[in-house]
Tab-separated table of C-alpha atoms in Angstrom:
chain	number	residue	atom	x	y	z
A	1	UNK	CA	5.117	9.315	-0.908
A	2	UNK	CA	5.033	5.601	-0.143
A	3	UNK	CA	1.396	3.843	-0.454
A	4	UNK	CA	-0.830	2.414	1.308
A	5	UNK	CA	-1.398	4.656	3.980
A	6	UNK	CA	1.904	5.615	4.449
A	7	UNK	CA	3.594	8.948	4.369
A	8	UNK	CA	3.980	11.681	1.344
A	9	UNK	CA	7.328	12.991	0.314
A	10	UNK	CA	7.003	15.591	3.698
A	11	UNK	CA	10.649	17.029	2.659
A	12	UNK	CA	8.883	18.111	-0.587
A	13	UNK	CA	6.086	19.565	1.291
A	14	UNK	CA	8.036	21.923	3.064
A	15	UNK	CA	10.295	23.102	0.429
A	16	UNK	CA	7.835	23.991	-1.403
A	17	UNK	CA	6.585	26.397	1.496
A	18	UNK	CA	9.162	28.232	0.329
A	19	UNK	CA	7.648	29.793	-2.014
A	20	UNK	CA	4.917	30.790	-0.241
A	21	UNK	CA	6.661	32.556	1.927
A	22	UNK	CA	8.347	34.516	-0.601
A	23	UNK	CA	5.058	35.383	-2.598
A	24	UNK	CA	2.036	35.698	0.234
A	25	UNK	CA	-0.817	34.325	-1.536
A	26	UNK	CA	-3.553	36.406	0.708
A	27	UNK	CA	-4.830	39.560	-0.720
A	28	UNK	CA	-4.365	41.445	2.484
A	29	UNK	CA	-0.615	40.774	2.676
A	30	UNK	CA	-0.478	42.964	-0.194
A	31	UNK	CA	-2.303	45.922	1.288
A	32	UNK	CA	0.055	45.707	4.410
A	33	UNK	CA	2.904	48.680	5.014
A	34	UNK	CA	6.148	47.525	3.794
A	35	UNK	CA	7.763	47.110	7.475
A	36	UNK	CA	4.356	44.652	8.397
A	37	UNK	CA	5.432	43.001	5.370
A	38	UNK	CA	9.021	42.251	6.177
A	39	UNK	CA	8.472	41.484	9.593
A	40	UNK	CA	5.560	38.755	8.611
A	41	UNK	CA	8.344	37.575	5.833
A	42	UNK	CA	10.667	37.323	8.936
A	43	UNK	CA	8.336	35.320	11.181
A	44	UNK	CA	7.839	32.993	8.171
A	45	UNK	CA	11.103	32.338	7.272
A	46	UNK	CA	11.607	31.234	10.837
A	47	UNK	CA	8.854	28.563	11.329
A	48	UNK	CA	9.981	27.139	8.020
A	49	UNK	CA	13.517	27.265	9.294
A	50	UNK	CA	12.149	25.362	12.328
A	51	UNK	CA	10.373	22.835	10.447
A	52	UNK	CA	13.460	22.610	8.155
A	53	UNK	CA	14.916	21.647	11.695
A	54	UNK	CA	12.515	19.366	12.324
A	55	UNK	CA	11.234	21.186	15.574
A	56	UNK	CA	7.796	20.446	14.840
A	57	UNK	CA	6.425	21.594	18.016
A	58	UNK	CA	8.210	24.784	18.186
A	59	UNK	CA	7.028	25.485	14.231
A	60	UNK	CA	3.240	24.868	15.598
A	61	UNK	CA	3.678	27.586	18.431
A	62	UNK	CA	5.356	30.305	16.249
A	63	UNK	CA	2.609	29.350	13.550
A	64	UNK	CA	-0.160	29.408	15.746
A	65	UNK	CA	1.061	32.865	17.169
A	66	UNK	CA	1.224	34.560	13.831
A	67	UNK	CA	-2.206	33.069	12.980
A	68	UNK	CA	-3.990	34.367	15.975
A	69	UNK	CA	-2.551	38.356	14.608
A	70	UNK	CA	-3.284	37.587	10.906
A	71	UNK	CA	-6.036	34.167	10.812
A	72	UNK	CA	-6.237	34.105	6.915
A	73	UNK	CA	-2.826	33.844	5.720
A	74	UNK	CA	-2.967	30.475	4.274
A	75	UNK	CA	0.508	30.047	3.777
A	76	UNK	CA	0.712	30.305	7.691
A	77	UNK	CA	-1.622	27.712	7.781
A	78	UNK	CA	0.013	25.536	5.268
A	79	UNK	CA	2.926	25.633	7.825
A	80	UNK	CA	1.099	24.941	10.495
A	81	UNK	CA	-0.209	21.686	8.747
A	82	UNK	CA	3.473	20.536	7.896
A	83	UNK	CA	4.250	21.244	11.810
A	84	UNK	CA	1.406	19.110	12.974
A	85	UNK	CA	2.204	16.363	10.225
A	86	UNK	CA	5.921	16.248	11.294
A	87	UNK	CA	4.348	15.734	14.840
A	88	UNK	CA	1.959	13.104	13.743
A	89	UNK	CA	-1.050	14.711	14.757
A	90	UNK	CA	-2.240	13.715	11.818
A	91	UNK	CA	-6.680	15.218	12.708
A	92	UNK	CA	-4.992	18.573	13.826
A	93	UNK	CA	-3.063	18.462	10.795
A	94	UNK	CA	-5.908	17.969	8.504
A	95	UNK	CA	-7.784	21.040	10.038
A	96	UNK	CA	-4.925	23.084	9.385
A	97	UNK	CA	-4.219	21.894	5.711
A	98	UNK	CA	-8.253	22.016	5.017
A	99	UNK	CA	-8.602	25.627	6.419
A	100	UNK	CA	-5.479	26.887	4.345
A	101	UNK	CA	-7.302	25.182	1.165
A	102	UNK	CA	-10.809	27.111	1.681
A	103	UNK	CA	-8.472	30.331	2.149
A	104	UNK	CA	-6.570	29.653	-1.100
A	105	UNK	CA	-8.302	27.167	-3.322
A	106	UNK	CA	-4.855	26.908	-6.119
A	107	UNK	CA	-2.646	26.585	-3.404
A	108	UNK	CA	-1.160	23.662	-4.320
A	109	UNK	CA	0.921	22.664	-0.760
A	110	UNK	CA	-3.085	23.342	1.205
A	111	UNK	CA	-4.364	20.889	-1.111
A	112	UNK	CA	-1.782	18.198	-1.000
A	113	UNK	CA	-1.382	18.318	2.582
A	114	UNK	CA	-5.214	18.160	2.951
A	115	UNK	CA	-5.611	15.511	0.664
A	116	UNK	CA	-2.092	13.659	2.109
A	117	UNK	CA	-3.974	13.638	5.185
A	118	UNK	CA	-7.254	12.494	4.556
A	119	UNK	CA	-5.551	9.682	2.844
A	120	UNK	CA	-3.642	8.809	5.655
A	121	UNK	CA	-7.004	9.250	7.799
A	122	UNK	CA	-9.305	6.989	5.052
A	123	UNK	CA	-11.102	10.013	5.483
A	124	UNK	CA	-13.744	10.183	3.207
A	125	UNK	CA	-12.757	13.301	1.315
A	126	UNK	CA	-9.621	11.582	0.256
A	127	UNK	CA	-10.211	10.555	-3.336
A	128	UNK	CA	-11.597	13.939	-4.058
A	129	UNK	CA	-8.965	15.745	-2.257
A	130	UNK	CA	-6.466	13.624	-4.258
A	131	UNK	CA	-8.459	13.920	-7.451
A	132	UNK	CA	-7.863	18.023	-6.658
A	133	UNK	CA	-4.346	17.535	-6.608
A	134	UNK	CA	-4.037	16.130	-10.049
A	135	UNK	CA	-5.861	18.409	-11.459
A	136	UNK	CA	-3.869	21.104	-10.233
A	137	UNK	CA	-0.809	18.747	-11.283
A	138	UNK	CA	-1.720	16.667	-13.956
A	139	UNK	CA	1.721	15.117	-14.802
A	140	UNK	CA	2.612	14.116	-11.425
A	141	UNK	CA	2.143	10.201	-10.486
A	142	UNK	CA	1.783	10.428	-7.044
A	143	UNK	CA	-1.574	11.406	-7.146
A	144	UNK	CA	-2.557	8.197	-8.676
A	145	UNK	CA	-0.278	6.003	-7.080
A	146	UNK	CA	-3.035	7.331	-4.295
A	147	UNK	CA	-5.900	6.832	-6.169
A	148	UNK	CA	-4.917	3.280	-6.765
A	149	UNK	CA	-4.221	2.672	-3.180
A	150	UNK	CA	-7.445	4.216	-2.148
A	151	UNK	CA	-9.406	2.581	-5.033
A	152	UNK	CA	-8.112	-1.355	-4.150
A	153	UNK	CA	-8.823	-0.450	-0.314
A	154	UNK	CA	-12.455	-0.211	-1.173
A	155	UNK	CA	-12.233	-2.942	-3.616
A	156	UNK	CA	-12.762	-1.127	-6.916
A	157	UNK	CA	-9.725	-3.315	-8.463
A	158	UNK	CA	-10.822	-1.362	-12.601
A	159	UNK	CA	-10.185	1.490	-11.041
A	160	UNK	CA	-7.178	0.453	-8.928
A	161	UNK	CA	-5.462	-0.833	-12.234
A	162	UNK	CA	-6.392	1.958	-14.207
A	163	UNK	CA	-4.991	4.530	-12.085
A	164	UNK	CA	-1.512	2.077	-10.491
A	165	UNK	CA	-0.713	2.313	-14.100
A	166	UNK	CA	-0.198	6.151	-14.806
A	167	UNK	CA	2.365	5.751	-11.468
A	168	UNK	CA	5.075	3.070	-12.688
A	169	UNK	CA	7.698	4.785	-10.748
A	170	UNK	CA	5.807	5.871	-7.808
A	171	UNK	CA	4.928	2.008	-7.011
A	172	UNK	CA	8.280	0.362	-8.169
A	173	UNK	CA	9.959	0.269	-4.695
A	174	UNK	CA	6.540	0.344	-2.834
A	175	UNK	CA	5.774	-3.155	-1.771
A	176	UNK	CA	2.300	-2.601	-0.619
A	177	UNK	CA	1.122	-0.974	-3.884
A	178	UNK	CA	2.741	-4.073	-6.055
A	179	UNK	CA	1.139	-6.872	-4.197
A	180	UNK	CA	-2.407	-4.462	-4.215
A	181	UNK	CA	-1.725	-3.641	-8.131
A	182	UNK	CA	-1.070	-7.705	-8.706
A	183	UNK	CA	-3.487	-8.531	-6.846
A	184	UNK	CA	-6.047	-6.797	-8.635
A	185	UNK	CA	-4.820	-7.659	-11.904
A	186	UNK	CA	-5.410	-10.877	-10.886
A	187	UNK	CA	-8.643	-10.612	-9.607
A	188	UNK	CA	-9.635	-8.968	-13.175
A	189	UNK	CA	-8.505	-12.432	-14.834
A	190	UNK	CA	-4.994	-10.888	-15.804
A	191	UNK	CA	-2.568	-13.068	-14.566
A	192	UNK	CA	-0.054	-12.636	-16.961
A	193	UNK	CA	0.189	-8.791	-16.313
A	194	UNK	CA	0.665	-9.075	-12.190
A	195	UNK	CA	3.706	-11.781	-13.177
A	196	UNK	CA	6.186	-8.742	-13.692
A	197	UNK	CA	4.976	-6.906	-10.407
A	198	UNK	CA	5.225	-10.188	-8.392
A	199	UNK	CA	8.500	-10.779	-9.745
A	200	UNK	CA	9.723	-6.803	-8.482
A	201	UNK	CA	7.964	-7.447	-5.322
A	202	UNK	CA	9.997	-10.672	-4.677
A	203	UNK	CA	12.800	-9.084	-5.432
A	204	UNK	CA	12.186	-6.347	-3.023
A	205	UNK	CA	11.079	-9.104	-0.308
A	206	UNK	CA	11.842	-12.210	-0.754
A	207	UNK	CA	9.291	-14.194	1.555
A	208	UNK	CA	7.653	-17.124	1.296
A	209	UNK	CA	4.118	-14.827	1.009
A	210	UNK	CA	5.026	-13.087	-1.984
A	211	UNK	CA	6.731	-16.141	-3.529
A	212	UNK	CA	3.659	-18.203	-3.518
A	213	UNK	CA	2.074	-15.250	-4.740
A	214	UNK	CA	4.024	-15.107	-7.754
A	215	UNK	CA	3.624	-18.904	-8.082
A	216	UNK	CA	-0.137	-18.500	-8.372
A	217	UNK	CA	0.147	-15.843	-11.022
A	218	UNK	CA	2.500	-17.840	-12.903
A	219	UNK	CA	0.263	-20.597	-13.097
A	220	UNK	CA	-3.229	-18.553	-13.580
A	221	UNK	CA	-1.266	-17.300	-16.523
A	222	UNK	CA	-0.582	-21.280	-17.809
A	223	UNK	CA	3.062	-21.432	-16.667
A	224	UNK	CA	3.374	-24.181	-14.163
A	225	UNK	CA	7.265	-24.674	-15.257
A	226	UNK	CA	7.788	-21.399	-13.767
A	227	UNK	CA	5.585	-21.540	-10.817
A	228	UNK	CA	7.101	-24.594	-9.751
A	229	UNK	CA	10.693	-22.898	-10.374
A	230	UNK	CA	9.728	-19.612	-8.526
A	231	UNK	CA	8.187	-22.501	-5.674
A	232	UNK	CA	11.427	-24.335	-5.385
A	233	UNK	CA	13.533	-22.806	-2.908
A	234	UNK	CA	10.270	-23.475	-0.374
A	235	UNK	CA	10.554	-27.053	-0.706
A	236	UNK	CA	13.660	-28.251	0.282
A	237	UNK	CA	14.202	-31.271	2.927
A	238	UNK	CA	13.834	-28.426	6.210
A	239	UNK	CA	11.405	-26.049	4.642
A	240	UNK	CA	8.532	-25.614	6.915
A	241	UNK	CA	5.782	-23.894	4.685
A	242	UNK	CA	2.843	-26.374	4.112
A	243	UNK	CA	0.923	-24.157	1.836
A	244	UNK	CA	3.880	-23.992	-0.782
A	245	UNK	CA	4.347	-27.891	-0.566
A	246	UNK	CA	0.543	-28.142	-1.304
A	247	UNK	CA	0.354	-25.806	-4.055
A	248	UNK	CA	3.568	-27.480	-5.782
A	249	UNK	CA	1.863	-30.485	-4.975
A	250	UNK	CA	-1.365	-29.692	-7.143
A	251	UNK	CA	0.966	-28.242	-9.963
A	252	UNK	CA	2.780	-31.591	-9.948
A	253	UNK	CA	-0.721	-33.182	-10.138
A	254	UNK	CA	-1.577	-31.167	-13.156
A	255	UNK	CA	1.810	-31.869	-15.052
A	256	UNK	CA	0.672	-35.721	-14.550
A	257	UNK	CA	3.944	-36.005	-11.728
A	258	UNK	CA	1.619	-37.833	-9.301
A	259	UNK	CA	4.399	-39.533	-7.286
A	260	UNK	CA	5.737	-35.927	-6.854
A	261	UNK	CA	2.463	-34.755	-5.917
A	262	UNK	CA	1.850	-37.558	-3.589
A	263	UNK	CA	5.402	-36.720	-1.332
A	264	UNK	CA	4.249	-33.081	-1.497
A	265	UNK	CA	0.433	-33.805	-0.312
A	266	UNK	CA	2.003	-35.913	2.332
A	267	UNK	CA	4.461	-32.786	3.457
A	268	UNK	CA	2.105	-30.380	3.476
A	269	UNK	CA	-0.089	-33.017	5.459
A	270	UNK	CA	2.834	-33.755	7.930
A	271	UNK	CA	3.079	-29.531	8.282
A	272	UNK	CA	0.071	-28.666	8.934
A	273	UNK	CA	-2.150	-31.960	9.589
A	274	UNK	CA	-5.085	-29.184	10.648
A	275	UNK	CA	-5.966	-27.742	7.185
A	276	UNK	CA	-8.380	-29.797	5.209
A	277	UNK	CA	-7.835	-28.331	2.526
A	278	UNK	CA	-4.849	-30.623	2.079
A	279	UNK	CA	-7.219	-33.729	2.582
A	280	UNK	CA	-9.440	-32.901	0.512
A	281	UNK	CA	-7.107	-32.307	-2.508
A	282	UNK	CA	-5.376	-35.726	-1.787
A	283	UNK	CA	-8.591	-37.484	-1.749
A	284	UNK	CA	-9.333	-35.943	-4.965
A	285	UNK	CA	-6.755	-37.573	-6.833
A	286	UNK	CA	-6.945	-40.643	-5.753
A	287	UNK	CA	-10.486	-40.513	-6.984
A	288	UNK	CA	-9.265	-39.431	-10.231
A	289	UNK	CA	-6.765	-42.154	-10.769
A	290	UNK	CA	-8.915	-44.692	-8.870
A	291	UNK	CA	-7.171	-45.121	-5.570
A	292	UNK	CA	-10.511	-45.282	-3.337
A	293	UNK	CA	-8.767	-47.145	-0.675
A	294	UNK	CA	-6.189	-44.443	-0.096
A	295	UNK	CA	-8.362	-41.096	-0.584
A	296	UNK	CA	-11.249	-42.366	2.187
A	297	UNK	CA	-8.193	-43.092	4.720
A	298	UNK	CA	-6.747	-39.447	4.386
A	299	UNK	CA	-10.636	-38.265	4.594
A	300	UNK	CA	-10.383	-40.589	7.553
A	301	UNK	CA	-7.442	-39.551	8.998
A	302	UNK	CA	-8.463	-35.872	8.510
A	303	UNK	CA	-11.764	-36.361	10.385
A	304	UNK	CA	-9.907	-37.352	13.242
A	305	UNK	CA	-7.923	-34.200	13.143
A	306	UNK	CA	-10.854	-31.772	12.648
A	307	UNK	CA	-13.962	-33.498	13.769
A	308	UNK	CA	-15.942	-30.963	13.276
A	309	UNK	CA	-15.117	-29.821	9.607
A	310	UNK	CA	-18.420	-30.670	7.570
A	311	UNK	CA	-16.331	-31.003	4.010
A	312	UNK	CA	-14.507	-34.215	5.253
């Protein structure tokens, strides 16, 4: 599974149907003459050979024809579910998963793809759907890798941390979970912990985004040295970023390197001359080391830009 609303390990999924179709899981199967039995083993074994085959659409007829002769097999229904998924008809597929689950309640493929599903739907029976699954497999980190994805969507970063956690390897090569996981370490005043995450995530994607977002963490967690280092390649002669030259800018400021931090307020100026954020930081220091003069002409010069911006 990747995170984030993206898609479970689907492969898994339906090898795992195997299984099902060599141990029915309805109590009626049971009670059915030996040939019923082998030809219902037969008509399974071919939709999962289908959706082995990826012919989704084919699987979801021959599903849907053996469900309308025997509607409570669940393992049918599982089936059908991974047909639909592998078609993206993600609502159909949910229906299909969901009605499986209230057939077999331990069936552990109905409730993943139910709860894979929902998750992929923000449906609101996700976290308990998900929450089913580990309780059904307690060991496995996918299940929280969820959970954490689900909990920083609705901004519950505790419980986002808790649960990214108990997934290390589910969210190592998953870029959206590290930035959500770092960002809500972050958020919880825990800078130091999100440094390692931001530093996989850069190496996964090496942007200017996540750099500066490893910069910040570096210096919440009192390392300017290293933001600045991590900030460097963004500030070369042609780089065109303004919001890394005026964060390097207000780390220079803070290492007392104010003729650094004036070339870099005037870059990030010169990049973007429409964010006043950069005006207002400039006219900040030179009211701190006394240069009045100098701090009301950027204000000036930044009023003229954006007349309208109450601040300047």
């Amino acid at each position: 599974m990747k995170l984030a609303r993206t898609n479970a390990p689907f492969a898994a999924a339906v090898a795992f149907s195997v299984s099902l179709l060599l141990a029915p899981s309805n109590p009626s199967f049971a009670q059915q003459p030996s040939t019923q039995k082998q030809e219902s083993s037969t008509q399974k074994e071919q939709i999962y050979n289908l959706l082995a085959a990826h012919r989704f659409q084919q699987a979801e007829q021959a599903a849907n024809a053996y469900l309308a002769v025997t509607p409570n097999d669940c393992s049918v229904g599982v089936l059908l579910g991974l047909a639909l998924r592998g078609e993206n008809k993600l609502e159909p597929a949910f229906k299909a998963f969901h009605t499986a689950m209230s057939e077999c309640p331990q069936n552990l493929a109905a409730v993943e793809g139910a709860a894979e599903t929902a998750f992929l739907l923000n449906h609101p029976e996700a976290k308990s759907l998900v929450t089913q699954v580990i309780k059904l497999r307690p060991a496995d980190e996918t299940g929280y890798a969820m959970l954490g994805a689900i909990d920083a969507h609705t901004g519950d970063c505790a419980g986002a941390v808790e649960n990214y956690a108990k997934a290390p390897t589910r969210i190592d090569g998953n870029p959206a979970a590290l930035r959500q996981y770092a960002g809500c370490l972050v958020s919880l005043g825990r800078p130091a912990e999100a440094v390692p995450l931001l530093s996989r995530l850069l190496a996964l994607k090496d942007n200017s985004t996540n750099r500066i977002a490893l910069a910040r963490a570096q210096a919440a967690a009192k390392d300017r040295a290293a933001a600045l280092a991590t900030l460097q390649p963004l500030l070369v002669a042609d780089a065109r970023d303004s919001t890394a030259f005026l964060f390097a800018a207000e780390l220079a400021e803070a290492d007392n390197q104010t003729p650094q931090a004036v070339e870099w307020f005037r870059k990030a100026i010169e990049l973007n001359p429409k964010d006043a954020t950069a005006y207002l930081a400039f006219a900040e220091m030179s009211f701190n080391h006394g240069a009045f003069k100098v701090g009301a002409d950027f204000l000036t010069l930044g009023i003229q830009q954006l007349p309208s911006e109450a601040r300047l």
